[in-house]
mmCIF file of C-alpha atoms and ligand atoms in Angstrom:
data_model
loop_
_atom_site.group_PDB
_atom_site.id
_atom_site.type_symbol
_atom_site.label_atom_id
_atom_site.label_comp_id
_atom_site.label_asym_id
_atom_site.label_seq_id
_atom_site.Cartn_x
_atom_site.Cartn_y
_atom_site.Cartn_z
ATOM 1 C CA MET X 1 56.676 26.969 158.316
ATOM 2 C CA THR X 2 56.517 25.085 161.637
ATOM 3 C CA GLY X 3 57.328 26.825 164.890
ATOM 4 C CA PRO X 4 59.458 25.410 167.670
ATOM 5 C CA SER X 5 57.842 22.918 169.994
ATOM 6 C CA VAL X 6 58.470 23.150 173.706
ATOM 7 C CA ALA X 7 60.202 20.221 175.365
ATOM 8 C CA SER X 8 57.771 17.807 177.007
ATOM 9 C CA SER X 9 57.640 17.463 180.775
ATOM 10 C CA GLY X 10 58.091 13.708 180.865
ATOM 11 C CA ARG X 11 60.310 13.877 183.970
ATOM 12 C CA ARG X 12 63.135 12.211 182.047
ATOM 13 C CA PHE X 13 65.779 13.503 184.481
ATOM 14 C CA VAL X 14 64.231 12.854 187.892
ATOM 15 C CA GLY X 15 67.041 11.841 190.270
ATOM 16 C CA LYS X 16 69.714 13.198 187.919
ATOM 17 C CA VAL X 17 72.067 16.133 188.374
ATOM 18 C CA ALA X 18 73.075 18.319 185.444
ATOM 19 C CA ILE X 19 75.529 21.184 184.992
ATOM 20 C CA VAL X 20 74.926 23.710 182.208
ATOM 21 C CA THR X 21 77.646 26.280 181.472
ATOM 22 C CA GLY X 22 76.760 29.622 179.956
ATOM 23 C CA ALA X 23 73.361 29.180 181.613
ATOM 24 C CA GLY X 24 72.871 32.882 182.287
ATOM 25 C CA SER X 25 71.606 33.663 178.794
ATOM 26 C CA GLY X 26 70.298 32.309 175.509
ATOM 27 C CA MET X 27 70.404 28.588 174.842
ATOM 28 C CA GLY X 28 72.126 27.767 178.130
ATOM 29 C CA ARG X 29 69.297 29.332 180.107
ATOM 30 C CA GLU X 30 66.659 27.587 178.007
ATOM 31 C CA THR X 31 68.403 24.238 178.390
ATOM 32 C CA ALA X 32 68.923 24.610 182.151
ATOM 33 C CA LEU X 33 65.192 25.308 182.529
ATOM 34 C CA ALA X 34 64.327 22.371 180.268
ATOM 35 C CA PHE X 35 66.407 20.033 182.468
ATOM 36 C CA ALA X 36 64.647 21.374 185.581
ATOM 37 C CA ARG X 37 61.261 20.945 183.884
ATOM 38 C CA GLU X 38 62.180 17.277 183.387
ATOM 39 C CA GLY X 39 63.041 16.860 187.054
ATOM 40 C CA ALA X 40 66.839 17.343 187.101
ATOM 41 C CA GLU X 41 68.699 19.205 189.826
ATOM 42 C CA VAL X 42 70.710 21.773 187.877
ATOM 43 C CA VAL X 43 73.807 23.891 188.341
ATOM 44 C CA ALA X 44 73.444 26.977 186.141
ATOM 45 C CA ALA X 45 77.054 28.092 185.725
ATOM 46 C CA ASP X 46 78.017 31.388 184.140
ATOM 47 C CA ILE X 47 80.687 34.048 184.456
ATOM 48 C CA ASP X 48 77.718 36.437 184.619
ATOM 49 C CA LEU X 49 76.302 35.667 188.080
ATOM 50 C CA PRO X 50 73.226 37.935 187.792
ATOM 51 C CA GLY X 51 72.366 36.177 184.532
ATOM 52 C CA ALA X 52 72.669 32.758 186.179
ATOM 53 C CA GLU X 53 70.594 34.001 189.122
ATOM 54 C CA GLN X 54 67.840 35.082 186.721
ATOM 55 C CA THR X 55 67.843 31.557 185.312
ATOM 56 C CA ALA X 56 67.563 30.100 188.821
ATOM 57 C CA ALA X 57 64.701 32.492 189.618
ATOM 58 C CA ALA X 58 62.882 31.492 186.416
ATOM 59 C CA ALA X 59 63.045 27.850 187.555
ATOM 60 C CA GLU X 60 61.012 28.447 190.703
ATOM 61 C CA GLY X 61 58.044 26.099 190.728
ATOM 62 C CA LEU X 62 59.632 23.622 188.313
ATOM 63 C CA PRO X 63 60.174 20.018 189.472
ATOM 64 C CA GLY X 64 63.982 20.421 189.611
ATOM 65 C CA THR X 65 65.982 23.010 191.572
ATOM 66 C CA VAL X 66 68.436 25.338 189.789
ATOM 67 C CA HIS X 67 71.489 26.716 191.626
ATOM 68 C CA ALA X 68 73.333 29.684 190.132
ATOM 69 C CA VAL X 69 77.113 29.317 190.393
ATOM 70 C CA GLN X 70 79.577 31.905 189.138
ATOM 71 C CA THR X 71 82.081 30.084 186.940
ATOM 72 C CA ASP X 72 84.762 31.096 184.470
ATOM 73 C CA VAL X 73 85.012 28.038 182.230
ATOM 74 C CA ALA X 74 88.498 29.125 181.146
ATOM 75 C CA ASP X 75 89.774 28.820 184.721
ATOM 76 C CA ALA X 76 90.584 25.306 185.969
ATOM 77 C CA ALA X 77 89.972 26.049 189.661
ATOM 78 C CA SER X 78 86.656 27.728 188.889
ATOM 79 C CA VAL X 79 85.511 24.742 186.804
ATOM 80 C CA GLN X 80 86.520 22.307 189.566
ATOM 81 C CA ALA X 81 84.537 24.406 192.076
ATOM 82 C CA MET X 82 81.503 24.211 189.740
ATOM 83 C CA VAL X 83 81.672 20.397 189.708
ATOM 84 C CA ASP X 84 82.308 20.285 193.475
ATOM 85 C CA HIS X 85 79.204 22.433 194.004
ATOM 86 C CA ALA X 86 77.046 20.014 192.007
ATOM 87 C CA VAL X 87 78.293 17.038 194.019
ATOM 88 C CA SER X 88 78.112 18.704 197.446
ATOM 89 C CA ALA X 89 74.695 20.322 196.858
ATOM 90 C CA PHE X 90 72.995 17.479 194.990
ATOM 91 C CA GLY X 91 75.061 14.389 195.827
ATOM 92 C CA ARG X 92 76.092 13.225 192.357
ATOM 93 C CA LEU X 93 76.747 14.261 188.746
ATOM 94 C CA ASP X 94 75.099 12.734 185.672
ATOM 95 C CA VAL X 95 75.102 15.357 182.906
ATOM 96 C CA LEU X 96 77.474 18.099 181.774
ATOM 97 C CA HIS X 97 76.400 20.505 179.051
ATOM 98 C CA ASN X 98 79.419 22.569 177.959
ATOM 99 C CA ASN X 99 77.686 25.516 176.297
ATOM 100 C CA ALA X 100 79.547 28.718 177.293
ATOM 101 C CA TYR X 101 81.496 30.561 174.637
ATOM 102 C CA TRP X 102 83.257 33.794 173.943
ATOM 103 C CA ALA X 103 84.373 35.070 170.528
ATOM 104 C CA PRO X 104 84.734 38.376 168.727
ATOM 105 C CA ILE X 105 82.804 38.520 165.454
ATOM 106 C CA GLY X 106 83.830 39.886 162.068
ATOM 107 C CA LEU X 107 87.483 38.835 162.202
ATOM 108 C CA SER X 108 89.466 36.836 159.658
ATOM 109 C CA VAL X 109 92.897 35.456 160.629
ATOM 110 C CA THR X 110 94.789 38.600 159.670
ATOM 111 C CA ASP X 111 92.361 40.788 161.663
ATOM 112 C CA THR X 112 92.578 38.673 164.828
ATOM 113 C CA ASP X 113 95.006 39.764 167.528
ATOM 114 C CA LEU X 114 96.635 37.284 169.860
ATOM 115 C CA TYR X 115 94.427 38.212 172.834
ATOM 116 C CA GLN X 116 91.273 37.594 170.764
ATOM 117 C CA TRP X 117 92.612 34.252 169.534
ATOM 118 C CA ASP X 118 93.779 33.101 172.979
ATOM 119 C CA ARG X 119 90.605 34.140 174.811
ATOM 120 C CA THR X 120 88.349 32.554 172.178
ATOM 121 C CA LEU X 121 90.229 29.270 172.458
ATOM 122 C CA ALA X 122 90.424 29.521 176.266
ATOM 123 C CA VAL X 123 86.671 29.935 176.781
ATOM 124 C CA THR X 124 85.233 28.103 173.780
ATOM 125 C CA LEU X 125 87.585 25.105 173.526
ATOM 126 C CA THR X 126 89.716 24.873 176.685
ATOM 127 C CA GLY X 127 86.527 25.477 178.680
ATOM 128 C CA VAL X 128 85.105 22.271 177.219
ATOM 129 C CA PHE X 129 88.328 20.372 178.028
ATOM 130 C CA LEU X 130 88.322 21.667 181.625
ATOM 131 C CA GLY X 131 84.642 20.827 182.043
ATOM 132 C CA CYS X 132 85.130 17.245 180.840
ATOM 133 C CA ARG X 133 88.302 16.815 182.898
ATOM 134 C CA ALA X 134 86.591 17.895 186.108
ATOM 135 C CA ALA X 135 83.229 16.208 185.503
ATOM 136 C CA ILE X 136 84.257 12.743 184.314
ATOM 137 C CA PRO X 137 85.745 11.571 187.660
ATOM 138 C CA ALA X 138 82.634 12.878 189.474
ATOM 139 C CA MET X 139 80.359 11.048 187.019
ATOM 140 C CA ILE X 140 82.309 7.823 187.430
ATOM 141 C CA ALA X 141 82.228 8.200 191.233
ATOM 142 C CA SER X 142 78.444 8.696 191.041
ATOM 143 C CA GLY X 143 78.209 5.173 189.673
ATOM 144 C CA GLY X 144 75.574 5.697 186.994
ATOM 145 C CA GLY X 145 77.650 6.542 183.932
ATOM 146 C CA GLY X 146 77.251 10.016 182.508
ATOM 147 C CA ALA X 147 76.365 12.073 179.473
ATOM 148 C CA ILE X 148 78.280 15.066 178.170
ATOM 149 C CA VAL X 149 76.812 17.319 175.492
ATOM 150 C CA ASN X 150 79.138 19.953 174.067
ATOM 151 C CA THR X 151 77.861 22.909 172.073
ATOM 152 C CA ALA X 152 79.728 23.129 168.786
ATOM 153 C CA SER X 153 78.335 25.138 165.865
ATOM 154 C CA ALA X 154 77.399 24.676 162.234
ATOM 155 C CA ALA X 155 80.320 27.087 161.758
ATOM 156 C CA GLY X 156 82.601 24.409 163.193
ATOM 157 C CA VAL X 157 81.198 21.769 160.823
ATOM 158 C CA ALA X 158 81.509 23.918 157.675
ATOM 159 C CA SER X 159 82.825 27.453 158.265
ATOM 160 C CA SER X 160 81.624 31.027 158.579
ATOM 161 C CA PRO X 161 83.087 34.195 157.058
ATOM 162 C CA ARG X 162 85.393 36.332 159.215
ATOM 163 C CA PHE X 163 84.989 34.204 162.330
ATOM 164 C CA ALA X 164 88.381 32.463 162.290
ATOM 165 C CA ALA X 165 89.087 31.870 165.982
ATOM 166 C CA TYR X 166 85.509 30.758 166.657
ATOM 167 C CA VAL X 167 85.453 28.364 163.705
ATOM 168 C CA ALA X 168 88.757 26.848 164.868
ATOM 169 C CA ALA X 169 87.509 26.501 168.452
ATOM 170 C CA LYS X 170 84.231 24.878 167.406
ATOM 171 C CA GLY X 171 86.014 22.466 165.054
ATOM 172 C CA GLY X 172 88.118 21.575 168.077
ATOM 173 C CA VAL X 173 85.000 20.981 170.172
ATOM 174 C CA ILE X 174 83.722 18.459 167.622
ATOM 175 C CA ALA X 175 87.071 16.625 167.594
ATOM 176 C CA LEU X 176 87.456 16.700 171.390
ATOM 177 C CA THR X 177 83.938 15.286 171.730
ATOM 178 C CA ARG X 178 84.966 12.227 169.708
ATOM 179 C CA SER X 179 88.126 11.797 171.742
ATOM 180 C CA VAL X 180 86.230 11.874 175.058
ATOM 181 C CA ALA X 181 83.615 9.471 173.673
ATOM 182 C CA LEU X 182 86.342 7.023 172.662
ATOM 183 C CA ASP X 183 88.325 7.209 175.884
ATOM 184 C CA TYR X 184 85.481 6.978 178.429
ATOM 185 C CA GLY X 185 82.822 4.888 176.713
ATOM 186 C CA ALA X 186 83.912 1.773 178.576
ATOM 187 C CA GLN X 187 83.262 3.612 181.842
ATOM 188 C CA GLY X 188 79.713 4.460 180.849
ATOM 189 C CA ILE X 189 80.327 8.039 179.750
ATOM 190 C CA ARG X 190 78.762 9.152 176.468
ATOM 191 C CA CYS X 191 79.894 12.380 174.824
ATOM 192 C CA ASN X 192 78.146 14.068 171.896
ATOM 193 C CA SER X 193 78.052 17.545 170.427
ATOM 194 C CA VAL X 194 75.263 19.645 169.052
ATOM 195 C CA ALA X 195 75.950 22.114 166.234
ATOM 196 C CA PRO X 196 73.378 24.915 166.127
ATOM 197 C CA GLY X 197 72.841 27.173 163.148
ATOM 198 C CA LEU X 198 71.385 30.655 163.576
ATOM 199 C CA ILE X 199 69.494 30.735 166.890
ATOM 200 C CA ASP X 200 67.632 33.725 168.291
ATOM 201 C CA THR X 201 69.694 34.630 171.381
ATOM 202 C CA PRO X 202 71.491 37.802 172.506
ATOM 203 C CA ALA X 203 74.516 36.484 170.580
ATOM 204 C CA ILE X 204 72.848 37.294 167.247
ATOM 205 C CA ALA X 205 71.864 40.874 168.173
ATOM 206 C CA PRO X 206 73.929 42.273 165.262
ATOM 207 C CA VAL X 207 71.918 40.143 162.797
ATOM 208 C CA ARG X 208 68.604 41.075 164.456
ATOM 209 C CA ALA X 209 69.561 44.765 164.223
ATOM 210 C CA ASP X 210 70.044 44.578 160.440
ATOM 211 C CA PRO X 211 66.688 43.736 158.752
ATOM 212 C CA GLU X 212 68.297 43.179 155.334
ATOM 213 C CA ARG X 213 70.807 40.712 156.742
ATOM 214 C CA LEU X 214 68.124 38.988 158.798
ATOM 215 C CA ALA X 215 65.943 38.559 155.682
ATOM 216 C CA TRP X 216 68.916 37.185 153.719
ATOM 217 C CA VAL X 217 69.953 34.654 156.356
ATOM 218 C CA THR X 218 66.348 33.576 156.882
ATOM 219 C CA SER X 219 66.024 32.994 153.128
ATOM 220 C CA LYS X 220 68.895 30.486 153.431
ATOM 221 C CA LEU X 221 67.056 28.393 156.008
ATOM 222 C CA VAL X 222 65.140 25.447 154.574
ATOM 223 C CA VAL X 223 62.565 25.578 157.388
ATOM 224 C CA GLY X 224 61.892 29.282 156.699
ATOM 225 C CA ARG X 225 62.654 30.659 160.149
ATOM 226 C CA ILE X 226 65.632 31.211 162.415
ATOM 227 C CA GLY X 227 65.957 28.810 165.323
ATOM 228 C CA GLN X 228 64.735 29.366 168.856
ATOM 229 C CA PRO X 229 66.708 28.280 171.949
ATOM 230 C CA VAL X 230 64.174 25.539 172.642
ATOM 231 C CA ASP X 231 64.948 23.958 169.248
ATOM 232 C CA VAL X 232 68.467 23.262 170.526
ATOM 233 C CA ALA X 233 67.444 22.516 174.134
ATOM 234 C CA ASN X 234 65.212 19.706 172.845
ATOM 235 C CA VAL X 235 68.173 18.057 171.107
ATOM 236 C CA VAL X 236 70.537 18.557 174.056
ATOM 237 C CA LEU X 237 68.039 16.879 176.390
ATOM 238 C CA PHE X 238 67.617 13.991 173.974
ATOM 239 C CA LEU X 239 71.396 13.482 173.715
ATOM 240 C CA ALA X 240 71.737 13.666 177.510
ATOM 241 C CA SER X 241 68.866 11.213 178.077
ATOM 242 C CA ASP X 242 68.808 7.431 178.137
ATOM 243 C CA GLU X 243 66.926 7.569 174.813
ATOM 244 C CA ALA X 244 70.313 8.338 173.197
ATOM 245 C CA ASN X 245 72.147 5.480 174.916
ATOM 246 C CA PHE X 246 73.472 4.111 171.601
ATOM 247 C CA MET X 247 74.868 7.484 170.457
ATOM 248 C CA THR X 248 78.340 8.678 171.320
ATOM 249 C CA GLY X 249 80.967 10.776 169.554
ATOM 250 C CA GLU X 250 78.269 12.181 167.281
ATOM 251 C CA CYS X 251 77.797 15.791 166.178
ATOM 252 C CA VAL X 252 74.135 16.638 165.581
ATOM 253 C CA VAL X 253 73.529 19.677 163.378
ATOM 254 C CA VAL X 254 70.454 21.724 164.387
ATOM 255 C CA ASP X 255 70.389 24.468 161.765
ATOM 256 C CA GLY X 256 67.003 24.455 160.024
ATOM 257 C CA GLY X 257 68.692 23.072 156.915
ATOM 258 C CA ARG X 258 71.180 25.948 156.508
ATOM 259 C CA LEU X 259 74.108 23.725 155.548
ATOM 260 C CA LEU X 260 72.040 22.322 152.673
ATOM 261 C CA THR X 261 71.803 25.716 150.995
HETATM 262 N N1 LIG E 301 73.130 31.907 168.766
HETATM 263 C C1 LIG E 301 73.574 31.281 167.691
HETATM 264 O O1 LIG E 301 73.170 31.583 166.560
HETATM 265 C C2 LIG E 301 74.597 30.163 167.828
HETATM 266 C C3 LIG E 301 74.916 29.417 166.682
HETATM 267 C C4 LIG E 301 75.809 28.360 166.780
HETATM 268 C C5 LIG E 301 76.379 28.029 168.005
HETATM 269 N N2 LIG E 301 76.049 28.785 169.107
HETATM 270 C C6 LIG E 301 76.647 28.360 170.367
HETATM 271 O O2 LIG E 301 75.630 28.168 171.329
HETATM 272 C C7 LIG E 301 76.165 28.405 172.643
HETATM 273 C C8 LIG E 301 75.272 29.361 173.385
HETATM 274 O O3 LIG E 301 75.239 30.585 172.668
HETATM 275 P P1 LIG E 301 74.089 31.665 172.870
HETATM 276 O O4 LIG E 301 73.700 32.120 171.514
HETATM 277 O O5 LIG E 301 73.078 31.149 173.795
HETATM 278 O O6 LIG E 301 74.966 32.835 173.521
HETATM 279 P P2 LIG E 301 74.683 33.889 174.691
HETATM 280 O O7 LIG E 301 75.607 35.019 174.405
HETATM 281 O O8 LIG E 301 73.226 34.170 174.832
HETATM 282 O O9 LIG E 301 75.174 33.097 175.998
HETATM 283 C C9 LIG E 301 76.514 32.774 176.201
HETATM 284 C C10 LIG E 301 76.754 32.712 177.699
HETATM 285 O O10 LIG E 301 78.102 32.305 177.936
HETATM 286 C C11 LIG E 301 78.572 33.021 179.066
HETATM 287 N N3 LIG E 301 80.019 33.061 179.130
HETATM 288 C C12 LIG E 301 80.883 33.791 178.375
HETATM 289 N N4 LIG E 301 82.139 33.585 178.789
HETATM 290 C C13 LIG E 301 82.089 32.696 179.820
HETATM 291 C C14 LIG E 301 83.060 32.099 180.659
HETATM 292 N N5 LIG E 301 84.364 32.372 180.516
HETATM 293 N N6 LIG E 301 82.657 31.234 181.616
HETATM 294 C C15 LIG E 301 81.331 30.972 181.780
HETATM 295 N N7 LIG E 301 80.347 31.512 181.016
HETATM 296 C C16 LIG E 301 80.739 32.365 180.048
HETATM 297 C C17 LIG E 301 77.976 34.408 178.873
HETATM 298 O O11 LIG E 301 77.997 35.166 180.084
HETATM 299 C C18 LIG E 301 76.576 34.080 178.394
HETATM 300 O O12 LIG E 301 75.673 33.970 179.477
HETATM 301 C C19 LIG E 301 77.593 28.884 172.418
HETATM 302 O O13 LIG E 301 78.489 27.787 172.564
HETATM 303 C C20 LIG E 301 77.599 29.361 170.978
HETATM 304 O O14 LIG E 301 78.861 29.304 170.377
HETATM 305 C C21 LIG E 301 75.202 29.837 169.045
#
């Protein structure tokens, strides 16, 4: 079994400005810090302001600065304010990582009420639409193209039991990613998605709390361990970097081989 490797500090994002949504916890926090480690100026956006502020505090001493900005990705005005903050504080926008999500677990279609469906779609899918809609003009105005990386899920590539609204939203994220890639490629905007499998964040607390379930899901992972946030951050940074300049519209699965089993 090989453990996760920490992203290098090659300063790949010096002079670049990145927004990460859902940056107050889990993979969003890890990715925001990874961008700052590589020299980016970062807006850590989250509905949970104290969480985003903890991320900003953890970035002290890194090459890039991290600003915490309270943002509800389901709210158009809030998302526009997030983009405006990036441009007014740092002067430009190069990268948007749409990572925030909300979804109730353990619900098939007939168990899901309309509020749960609507809120899941609003945060997890409409939030990605609003982020792209607000960021693309700012990226174009910045004059250096742009890279968008949307967090989908292996559950949106295949499926996942009793997770209907989430699976639908993540399938939508993968499709929307392709649409954005197609429509804005000529203007220098690339758009890709990353589809994590089981990653050790607060979101999987119910799995962590059940040793039998944890052992079963781990047994389904070809690499023999659940993922760590840095495993996904590494791929997000690659997709956002110039190294991925010939990739757009792609969905990269980062699941330790789970879909193979
Ligand atoms: N952890 C996993 O196993 C896993 C697997 C596949 C995909 N994902 C995806 O990875 C991404 C990150 O998940 P995580 O595991 O780090 O979760 P997490 O719960 O640790 O973090 C999610 C963050 O999103 C924020 N958020 C919720 N609603 C918001 C809103 N309306 N506006 C702004 N921020 C909001 C939360 O406050 C939280 O900080 C999500 O898109 C999730 O669907 C996670």
